[in-house]
mmCIF file of C-alpha atoms in Angstrom:
data_model
loop_
_atom_site.group_PDB
_atom_site.id
_atom_site.type_symbol
_atom_site.label_atom_id
_atom_site.label_comp_id
_atom_site.label_asym_id
_atom_site.label_seq_id
_atom_site.Cartn_x
_atom_site.Cartn_y
_atom_site.Cartn_z
ATOM 1 C CA MET A 1 -0.160 -0.009 0.001
ATOM 2 C CA ALA A 2 1.467 3.390 -0.904
ATOM 3 C CA ASP A 3 2.334 6.126 1.926
ATOM 4 C CA SER A 4 -0.571 8.812 2.554
ATOM 5 C CA SER A 5 0.964 12.273 3.011
ATOM 6 C CA PHE A 6 0.010 15.762 3.477
ATOM 7 C CA ASP A 7 1.821 19.170 2.552
ATOM 8 C CA ILE A 8 2.578 21.815 5.745
ATOM 9 C CA VAL A 9 2.835 25.014 3.706
ATOM 10 C CA SER A 10 2.464 28.715 4.667
ATOM 11 C CA LYS A 11 0.792 30.760 1.842
ATOM 12 C CA VAL A 12 -1.487 33.619 1.839
ATOM 13 C CA GLU A 13 -4.615 34.102 -0.850
ATOM 14 C CA ARG A 14 -3.174 37.571 -2.225
ATOM 15 C CA GLN A 15 -6.688 38.603 -3.241
ATOM 16 C CA GLU A 16 -8.216 38.073 0.102
ATOM 17 C CA VAL A 17 -5.276 40.509 1.496
ATOM 18 C CA ASP A 18 -6.040 42.798 -1.454
ATOM 19 C CA ASN A 19 -9.778 42.948 -0.256
ATOM 20 C CA ALA A 20 -8.917 43.672 3.383
ATOM 21 C CA LEU A 21 -6.723 46.355 2.422
ATOM 22 C CA ASN A 22 -9.557 47.881 0.543
ATOM 23 C CA GLN A 23 -12.274 47.462 3.180
ATOM 24 C CA ALA A 24 -9.550 49.134 5.375
ATOM 25 C CA ALA A 25 -8.745 52.234 2.977
ATOM 26 C CA LYS A 26 -12.619 52.685 2.849
ATOM 27 C CA GLU A 27 -13.148 52.817 6.474
ATOM 28 C CA ILE A 28 -10.634 55.144 7.117
ATOM 29 C CA SER A 29 -11.958 57.228 4.061
ATOM 30 C CA GLN A 30 -15.388 57.038 5.949
ATOM 31 C CA ARG A 31 -14.521 57.532 9.785
ATOM 32 C CA TYR A 32 -14.583 60.833 11.513
ATOM 33 C CA ASP A 33 -11.497 60.300 13.601
ATOM 34 C CA PHE A 34 -9.374 59.891 10.320
ATOM 35 C CA LYS A 35 -10.971 62.975 8.634
ATOM 36 C CA GLY A 36 -8.263 65.768 7.849
ATOM 37 C CA VAL A 37 -5.550 63.476 9.135
ATOM 38 C CA GLY A 38 -3.965 62.442 5.649
ATOM 39 C CA ALA A 39 -4.829 58.673 6.705
ATOM 40 C CA SER A 40 -4.108 56.134 4.078
ATOM 41 C CA ILE A 41 -3.281 52.949 3.441
ATOM 42 C CA SER A 42 -1.978 51.541 0.010
ATOM 43 C CA TRP A 43 0.020 48.893 -1.868
ATOM 44 C CA SER A 44 3.610 50.147 -2.237
ATOM 45 C CA GLY A 45 5.116 47.618 -4.536
ATOM 46 C CA GLU A 46 5.133 44.511 -2.782
ATOM 47 C CA LYS A 47 4.734 46.042 0.490
ATOM 48 C CA ILE A 48 1.730 47.806 2.273
ATOM 49 C CA LEU A 49 2.177 51.439 2.923
ATOM 50 C CA MET A 50 0.107 53.333 5.612
ATOM 51 C CA GLU A 51 0.442 56.768 6.472
ATOM 52 C CA ALA A 52 -0.909 59.640 8.851
ATOM 53 C CA ASN A 53 0.271 62.611 10.400
ATOM 54 C CA SER A 54 0.474 61.247 14.235
ATOM 55 C CA GLU A 55 1.966 58.294 15.264
ATOM 56 C CA ASP A 56 -1.194 57.197 17.095
ATOM 57 C CA ARG A 57 -3.249 57.891 13.757
ATOM 58 C CA VAL A 58 -0.896 55.399 11.932
ATOM 59 C CA ASN A 59 -1.036 52.570 14.748
ATOM 60 C CA ALA A 60 -4.859 52.912 14.129
ATOM 61 C CA ILE A 61 -4.485 52.590 10.496
ATOM 62 C CA LEU A 62 -2.661 49.223 11.334
ATOM 63 C CA ASP A 63 -5.241 48.421 13.575
ATOM 64 C CA VAL A 64 -8.110 48.562 11.209
ATOM 65 C CA PHE A 65 -5.924 46.776 8.507
ATOM 66 C CA GLN A 66 -5.423 43.822 11.207
ATOM 67 C CA SER A 67 -8.905 43.775 11.989
ATOM 68 C CA LYS A 68 -10.205 43.326 8.284
ATOM 69 C CA LEU A 69 -7.505 40.353 7.719
ATOM 70 C CA ILE A 70 -9.041 38.830 10.951
ATOM 71 C CA LYS A 71 -12.126 38.896 9.371
ATOM 72 C CA ARG A 72 -11.291 37.385 6.160
ATOM 73 C CA GLY A 73 -9.353 34.533 7.710
ATOM 74 C CA ILE A 74 -5.730 35.314 7.120
ATOM 75 C CA SER A 75 -3.462 34.809 10.235
ATOM 76 C CA LEU A 76 -1.781 38.069 11.693
ATOM 77 C CA LYS A 77 1.284 35.626 11.839
ATOM 78 C CA ALA A 78 1.528 36.166 8.222
ATOM 79 C CA LEU A 79 1.765 40.100 8.198
ATOM 80 C CA GLU A 80 5.406 41.736 9.144
ATOM 81 C CA ALA A 81 4.619 45.296 10.236
ATOM 82 C CA GLY A 82 7.520 47.685 10.825
ATOM 83 C CA GLU A 83 7.704 50.436 13.326
ATOM 84 C CA PRO A 84 5.888 53.967 12.722
ATOM 85 C CA GLN A 85 8.427 56.053 11.194
ATOM 86 C CA LEU A 86 8.741 59.582 10.762
ATOM 87 C CA SER A 87 8.993 60.862 6.923
ATOM 88 C CA GLY A 88 8.781 64.853 6.746
ATOM 89 C CA LYS A 89 5.513 65.760 8.736
ATOM 90 C CA GLU A 90 4.172 62.010 8.284
ATOM 91 C CA TYR A 91 4.226 58.868 9.812
ATOM 92 C CA LYS A 92 4.778 55.657 8.103
ATOM 93 C CA ILE A 93 4.491 52.196 8.498
ATOM 94 C CA PHE A 94 5.660 49.495 6.153
ATOM 95 C CA ALA A 95 4.266 45.777 6.475
ATOM 96 C CA SER A 96 4.593 42.876 4.166
ATOM 97 C CA ILE A 97 3.101 39.600 3.856
ATOM 98 C CA GLN A 98 5.295 36.681 4.587
ATOM 99 C CA GLU A 99 4.885 33.397 2.765
ATOM 100 C CA GLY A 100 6.890 30.099 2.163
ATOM 101 C CA ILE A 101 8.544 28.540 5.348
ATOM 102 C CA SER A 102 12.220 29.129 5.675
ATOM 103 C CA GLN A 103 14.480 26.096 5.758
ATOM 104 C CA GLU A 104 15.471 27.207 9.460
ATOM 105 C CA ASN A 105 11.587 27.285 10.543
ATOM 106 C CA ALA A 106 11.168 23.688 8.431
ATOM 107 C CA LYS A 107 13.603 21.951 10.027
ATOM 108 C CA LYS A 108 12.175 22.964 13.241
ATOM 109 C CA VAL A 109 9.045 21.703 12.569
ATOM 110 C CA ALA A 110 10.382 18.457 11.006
ATOM 111 C CA LYS A 111 12.219 18.059 14.393
ATOM 112 C CA ILE A 112 8.983 18.364 16.699
ATOM 113 C CA ILE A 113 7.336 15.833 14.097
ATOM 114 C CA ARG A 114 10.512 13.505 14.708
ATOM 115 C CA ASP A 115 10.741 13.634 18.302
ATOM 116 C CA GLU A 116 6.960 14.127 19.610
ATOM 117 C CA GLY A 117 4.998 12.550 16.595
ATOM 118 C CA PRO A 118 4.273 8.914 15.711
ATOM 119 C CA LYS A 119 6.897 6.527 14.884
ATOM 120 C CA GLY A 120 7.246 5.690 11.073
ATOM 121 C CA VAL A 121 6.197 9.617 10.201
ATOM 122 C CA LYS A 122 8.700 10.982 7.579
ATOM 123 C CA ALA A 123 9.035 14.705 7.133
ATOM 124 C CA GLN A 124 11.093 16.241 4.353
ATOM 125 C CA VAL A 125 11.410 19.784 3.340
ATOM 126 C CA GLN A 126 10.817 20.943 -0.301
ATOM 127 C CA GLY A 127 11.578 23.909 -1.209
ATOM 128 C CA ASP A 128 9.383 26.226 0.762
ATOM 129 C CA GLU A 129 7.322 23.740 2.176
ATOM 130 C CA LEU A 130 7.164 20.477 3.979
ATOM 131 C CA ARG A 131 5.977 16.715 3.075
ATOM 132 C CA VAL A 132 4.704 14.531 5.933
ATOM 133 C CA SER A 133 4.315 11.081 5.132
ATOM 134 C CA SER A 134 3.346 7.929 6.543
ATOM 135 C CA LYS A 135 1.527 4.455 5.890
ATOM 136 C CA SER A 136 -1.154 5.396 8.461
ATOM 137 C CA ARG A 137 -3.630 8.032 7.982
ATOM 138 C CA ASP A 138 -4.329 7.928 11.898
ATOM 139 C CA ASP A 139 -0.520 8.714 12.438
ATOM 140 C CA LEU A 140 -0.652 11.613 9.832
ATOM 141 C CA GLN A 141 -4.021 13.352 11.687
ATOM 142 C CA THR A 142 -2.032 12.930 14.949
ATOM 143 C CA VAL A 143 0.935 15.145 13.322
ATOM 144 C CA ILE A 144 -1.769 17.600 12.572
ATOM 145 C CA SER A 145 -3.235 17.797 15.719
ATOM 146 C CA LEU A 146 0.303 18.103 17.328
ATOM 147 C CA LEU A 147 1.302 21.052 15.077
ATOM 148 C CA LYS A 148 -1.664 22.732 15.720
ATOM 149 C CA GLY A 149 -1.369 22.580 19.373
ATOM 150 C CA LYS A 150 1.974 23.972 18.990
ATOM 151 C CA ASP A 151 2.598 28.228 18.788
ATOM 152 C CA PHE A 152 4.923 28.865 15.951
ATOM 153 C CA ASP A 153 6.080 32.356 14.880
ATOM 154 C CA PHE A 154 4.805 31.565 11.469
ATOM 155 C CA ALA A 155 1.177 30.461 10.062
ATOM 156 C CA LEU A 156 0.598 26.919 9.003
ATOM 157 C CA GLN A 157 -1.662 25.394 6.513
ATOM 158 C CA PHE A 158 -2.009 21.560 5.643
ATOM 159 C CA VAL A 159 -2.613 20.872 2.080
ATOM 160 C CA ASN A 160 -2.686 17.954 -0.436
ATOM 161 C CA TYR A 161 -4.196 15.329 2.095
ATOM 162 C CA ARG A 162 -3.911 12.217 0.321
#
């Protein structure tokens, strides 16, 4: 019998991020506390740029954007936001969306599977994802629940379960 397997990935639906950004921009343009403060949020190449005339306002924009991401089912672990920076008279925050599992993080996950997971489960790094395979589907379910119980500093999704 062939081995069953699944992949562990860290991916973000780009369209959902775009939708969350558009919702945040709409809310910012309509809220009274953002009127006349030059508040905005937009794409700047691959990064997301948030601007306002005070540090508190730019942090409030980040807060609005994070709440929109949560409502659209995107983990905040995928969002990497910088600190507010003063640029002329404006404060700016640059944020980026992290995708893929780094080699270092993939090795950490593989070690957890080896050490704490059921025997006979193999984990191998394939680029920016991790393939987990075993003869028993029950063992794979055990690995998924084990990893869901851990707190990583990056988002995990389980795909291609077969």
